[in-house]
Amino acid sequence: MIGPRHLRVAARAGTRALGLGQRMASAQAEGTLQWPLGSVMSLDIGGSLTKLVVRSPAGVATANDVSQGGKPWDVEQAVAAAGSGGVDGPDGFVGRILRRMPRHPGYRAELELSDGMGGALSFLQFETRWMDDFVDILADLHPFPQHPDGGELAVPATGGGAFKFAPMFREKLGFRLEPSDEMHALARGMRYFEAASAHRWAEEEAASGAPSGTGAGTAGASEVPPPLSPTGPEMFTYDLGGDRVVAWRDPAPGAPCLLVSIGSGVSIIKVGQSQPCGDVSVDRVNGCSVGGATFWGLCRLLTSYRTFDEAVQAADVGDNSKIAMLVSDIYGGEYAKLGLPGDIVASDFGKVGTRRYPRAPCVQKREDGSSLVEPAVEEADLTRALLVMVLNNIAQVAHSSAREHGIDRIFFGGSFLRRGTMMRVLTSALKFWSGGKTRAAFMRHEGYFGAMGAMLLAAHRGADKGLAALPLPGSDGWEERSE
Amino acid sequence: MIGPRHLRVAARAGTRALGLGQRMASAQAEGTLQWPLGSVMSLDIGGSLTKLVVRSPAGVATANDVSQGGKPWDVEQAVAAAGSGGVDGPDGFVGRILRRMPRHPGYRAELELSDGMGGALSFLQFETRWMDDFVDILADLHPFPQHPDGGELAVPATGGGAFKFAPMFREKLGFRLEPSDEMHALARGMRYFEAASAHRWAEEEAASGAPSGTGAGTAGASEVPPPLSPTGPEMFTYDLGGDRVVAWRDPAPGAPCLLVSIGSGVSIIKVGQSQPCGDVSVDRVNGCSVGGATFWGLCRLLTSYRTFDEAVQAADVGDNSKIAMLVSDIYGGEYAKLGLPGDIVASDFGKVGTRRYPRAPCVQKREDGSSLVEPAVEEADLTRALLVMVLNNIAQVAHSSAREHGIDRIFFGGSFLRRGTMMRVLTSALKFWSGGKTRAAFMRHEGYFGAMGAMLLAAHRGADKGLAALPLPGSDGWEERSE
């Protein structure tokens, strides 16, 4: 059973199906795993989340095709469509994953992109602790993918799990996880989405006949759909003055930058100038163990919020000054000689250490008979304080690395940022540390740099053996998905 | 009433009382506050703790004189003696402070040092939130100190509270808090204790006729009393191989170094080569808001420990690998390409984020009917994880600063370190980050750098007007306290 939407999509893309199918078919012969209907996938297996990029050839409906244009990607709708065979074909694994994998609270769905060859890229994720279930789903696939010569099929992968879970994949599925270096994959993927952003701005400019965006960070926001919407821009910055997320057209795409990847932990990667071949030089210059999983781990311990999104939403309205010790709490105002404003945090969680029973209101008796009332601590304030602690610290380490390497552009990635509050805190902290000299930029596909990069690196390696390389958006060989 | 011990001390030091008294008397005339019996004090008012250094002239028994030689400084004993007029004289303020100030859990008493002019330096502290009580005690002093010309008396002070509490001191006591720059005071105080350490090693060498210590960090440990005991050495390092604190004779005292002051927050200060006059160049090159009060604040929220010491003791036996996500949890082993061993923390608190009810054991049902048991989280493990998070982060920021400024010696100060566990974590983290190139050194008077420095800076300024400057230990003009 193929639903009406699927038929429509298949029809509109059908004219290209054969060409791409032919090009991708050779991948199977060379040993790269190809799923029913010709899709290929790539995995980024992190400590907390596993991210998938699925490349579907033209003619195969993707999860996004079943959601309504312009509205946020609707997981429930996609699952329903998957149940009726409407997603990725009746035996497609995207549909199976949507239908059967436990979805973590605050599941983050990402939009597809054109793959530049008439097909599409879709982005999925699940919690790494459900890897057993994921492997079970793959094992049930029908027809089960086979290497034509009986050899091992390979799945492009990165992240620590590309090593940790390799024995499990081999044993249960007979698949080889083909690891790409994580830092290389992250940088490569980031550059891909950066190119997609530049390509999109150029297309808009060509369509309107006038320059789009200004590269100034705040202008151009009204010319494009709102950021973070399904049709929003790929890159954006946070406008502290206007207190909003704004689309950003990078005036120098491909220039050297720092990539700060906030996953469970944090990696800080120096990424060199983009090469025409799409490759980049990569150096992991720093890292930090206070990361996304630190925020969520402490959130779980300190609050009753059940989902990450619930916690971050609470942080929007929380007041960190009730929890943290500010410079003004210690100095009574700013510390002018050091240029520390009074509202800067001097000690995260510094105020709660001086209270005895901070989780509930209580009255303490002093020796002279007077009493001291200790107010209870609010969960929203705690969550805000956690968010600020983690992001301030990341901004500081990132700034130190940027200064050390003479770089003034920092791109943030990882599956953590998600909301305006977090971008505001990071942007504000970076402005403080760098004196406004360093720009913080964010990307809609922030969580998928690694998985995208692993696919690109595998395609690059495979190109020599017949696997069609993925063209960089806007490069020679790039073709829009037909409408 | 003066107790027998006091009489003994007064008798043994009496021969010097007049000379010092004469020298110090001129300070009063110049406006520096002098307490009954000629003591002077200096305050370092931090966000959490206020630290006092009290300089008592010869002939006045100090708090330490009433404790038993060789045993840890006994607060209760000193309080009892203070009640009977045995400490600092019947109207001395050290006795009043000991008797009347609320003592925070884990109150840290420090030993006196000779002031090099026949008198003594004593070290006290209280929680800054009790400042009202402290001021009340001062207001009750009899005879109340008066400026001979009716002007304002000054108290040397530093820390944020030197500004924040200045109006309160003026209003309630008529005293002026005379602020010294905090970074300058910290560096100056650190150099003072460093000189005291070098002086002591030299004295021992002279007494034994053989070289003491080796500067290698581990040798020489058996030649001196155990570190952290009341008669222990001033400076020490942590021997990771032997898993113990060892005395350290700095082979290059006074050389440029980083001072990492861990108070409520963290300041990282580049301290230049010591000058013969005792002054130093000072540059606050970095800071960090994840500090001592962050550890204790989160400890209060996450555990039932009532005292800081109780929490740190629990951390000794806690297991961070149950709380944090290690490199091996993500990679299944080391991440060899980046040189990250498997037992390094990848994400602090990363493991608890994947559990739903980590504060109590619980059973979760999965969709297929199987169940998943989530064990409860142990408080000792949480405390250990907090300690490691805070100290690892400090070590990393300190290492970045050391590398940026080409410095290989880091001295840690502040009122936070206290136990071997903390020194071990810092030393180990610094070894990891620097590849063993940077040395971490600790000092017994770590909490009193600021207060000591403020007194030295005030004495230095006052020297021109008649206040006797404090000689650097071992310098010309230094005289041992008479035995």
PDB file of C-alpha atoms in Angstrom, chain A residues 41-54 93 97 101-104 107-110 122-135 138 155-165 168-169 177 182 263-264 414-415 418 447-452, chain B residues 325 329-330 354:
ATOM      1  CA  MET A  41      22.428   5.379   5.578  1.00  0.00           C
ATOM      2  CA  SER A  42      25.166   6.696   7.780  1.00  0.00           C
ATOM      3  CA  LEU A  43      25.391   6.567  11.577  1.00  0.00           C
ATOM      4  CA  ASP A  44      26.914   8.874  14.164  1.00  0.00           C
ATOM      5  CA  ILE A  45      26.782   6.872  17.382  1.00  0.00           C
ATOM      6  CA  GLY A  46      27.387   9.177  20.331  1.00  0.00           C
ATOM      7  CA  GLY A  47      27.351   8.566  24.060  1.00  0.00           C
ATOM      8  CA  SER A  48      23.737   9.722  24.419  1.00  0.00           C
ATOM      9  CA  LEU A  49      22.212   9.940  20.943  1.00  0.00           C
ATOM     10  CA  THR A  50      22.615   8.091  17.692  1.00  0.00           C
ATOM     11  CA  LYS A  51      22.074  10.216  14.618  1.00  0.00           C
ATOM     12  CA  LEU A  52      21.199   8.816  11.177  1.00  0.00           C
ATOM     13  CA  VAL A  53      21.368  10.384   7.783  1.00  0.00           C
ATOM     14  CA  VAL A  54      19.381   8.495   5.159  1.00  0.00           C
ATOM     15  CA  PHE A  93      13.796   1.132   7.055  1.00  0.00           C
ATOM     16  CA  ILE A  97      12.531   3.089  12.542  1.00  0.00           C
ATOM     17  CA  MET A 101      12.065   2.733  17.778  1.00  0.00           C
ATOM     18  CA  PRO A 102      11.407   4.224  21.227  1.00  0.00           C
ATOM     19  CA  ARG A 103      11.351   7.960  20.688  1.00  0.00           C
ATOM     20  CA  HIS A 104      13.130   9.896  23.408  1.00  0.00           C
ATOM     21  CA  TYR A 107      12.657  13.869  19.865  1.00  0.00           C
ATOM     22  CA  ARG A 108      14.179  16.193  17.379  1.00  0.00           C
ATOM     23  CA  ALA A 109      13.097  15.731  13.818  1.00  0.00           C
ATOM     24  CA  GLU A 110      15.087  17.406  11.084  1.00  0.00           C
ATOM     25  CA  SER A 122      16.556  12.641   5.819  1.00  0.00           C
ATOM     26  CA  PHE A 123      17.686  13.013   9.410  1.00  0.00           C
ATOM     27  CA  LEU A 124      16.628  10.786  12.296  1.00  0.00           C
ATOM     28  CA  GLN A 125      17.876  10.071  15.785  1.00  0.00           C
ATOM     29  CA  PHE A 126      17.354   7.818  18.780  1.00  0.00           C
ATOM     30  CA  GLU A 127      18.924   7.296  22.178  1.00  0.00           C
ATOM     31  CA  THR A 128      22.013   5.130  21.954  1.00  0.00           C
ATOM     32  CA  ARG A 129      20.812   2.963  24.832  1.00  0.00           C
ATOM     33  CA  TRP A 130      18.170   1.533  22.466  1.00  0.00           C
ATOM     34  CA  MET A 131      20.793   0.241  20.036  1.00  0.00           C
ATOM     35  CA  ASP A 132      19.622  -3.354  20.606  1.00  0.00           C
ATOM     36  CA  ASP A 133      16.164  -2.436  19.331  1.00  0.00           C
ATOM     37  CA  PHE A 134      17.644  -0.654  16.346  1.00  0.00           C
ATOM     38  CA  VAL A 135      19.697  -3.690  15.394  1.00  0.00           C
ATOM     39  CA  LEU A 138      17.543  -3.942  10.820  1.00  0.00           C
ATOM     40  CA  VAL A 155      27.686   1.034   6.903  1.00  0.00           C
ATOM     41  CA  PRO A 156      29.424   4.427   7.085  1.00  0.00           C
ATOM     42  CA  ALA A 157      29.700   5.377  10.751  1.00  0.00           C
ATOM     43  CA  THR A 158      31.398   7.722  13.168  1.00  0.00           C
ATOM     44  CA  GLY A 159      31.318   8.629  16.860  1.00  0.00           C
ATOM     45  CA  GLY A 160      32.620   6.405  19.620  1.00  0.00           C
ATOM     46  CA  GLY A 161      29.908   3.854  18.909  1.00  0.00           C
ATOM     47  CA  ALA A 162      31.387   3.175  15.473  1.00  0.00           C
ATOM     48  CA  PHE A 163      34.022   1.246  17.420  1.00  0.00           C
ATOM     49  CA  LYS A 164      32.058   0.183  20.475  1.00  0.00           C
ATOM     50  CA  PHE A 165      29.168  -1.385  18.551  1.00  0.00           C
ATOM     51  CA  MET A 168      27.498  -6.271  17.712  1.00  0.00           C
ATOM     52  CA  PHE A 169      26.728  -5.199  14.140  1.00  0.00           C
ATOM     53  CA  LEU A 177      30.638  -0.442  10.552  1.00  0.00           C
ATOM     54  CA  GLU A 182      34.849  11.702  14.303  1.00  0.00           C
ATOM     55  CA  GLY A 263      27.301  16.435  22.357  1.00  0.00           C
ATOM     56  CA  SER A 264      27.468  14.525  25.623  1.00  0.00           C
ATOM     57  CA  GLY A 414      25.701  19.022  18.354  1.00  0.00           C
ATOM     58  CA  SER A 415      22.262  17.908  19.415  1.00  0.00           C
ATOM     59  CA  ARG A 418      17.752  23.771  19.929  1.00  0.00           C
ATOM     60  CA  GLY A 447      23.021  17.572  15.264  1.00  0.00           C
ATOM     61  CA  TYR A 448      23.890  15.838  12.020  1.00  0.00           C
ATOM     62  CA  PHE A 449      27.383  17.055  11.156  1.00  0.00           C
ATOM     63  CA  GLY A 450      28.975  13.735  12.117  1.00  0.00           C
ATOM     64  CA  ALA A 451      26.534  11.444  10.333  1.00  0.00           C
ATOM     65  CA  MET A 452      26.528  13.651   7.231  1.00  0.00           C
TER      66      MET A 452
ATOM     67  CA  MET B 325      30.325   9.057  30.939  1.00  0.00           C
ATOM     68  CA  ASP B 329      31.622   4.259  27.655  1.00  0.00           C
ATOM     69  CA  ILE B 330      31.415   5.935  24.258  1.00  0.00           C
ATOM     70  CA  THR B 354      19.832   8.399  30.542  1.00  0.00           C
TER      71      THR B 354
END
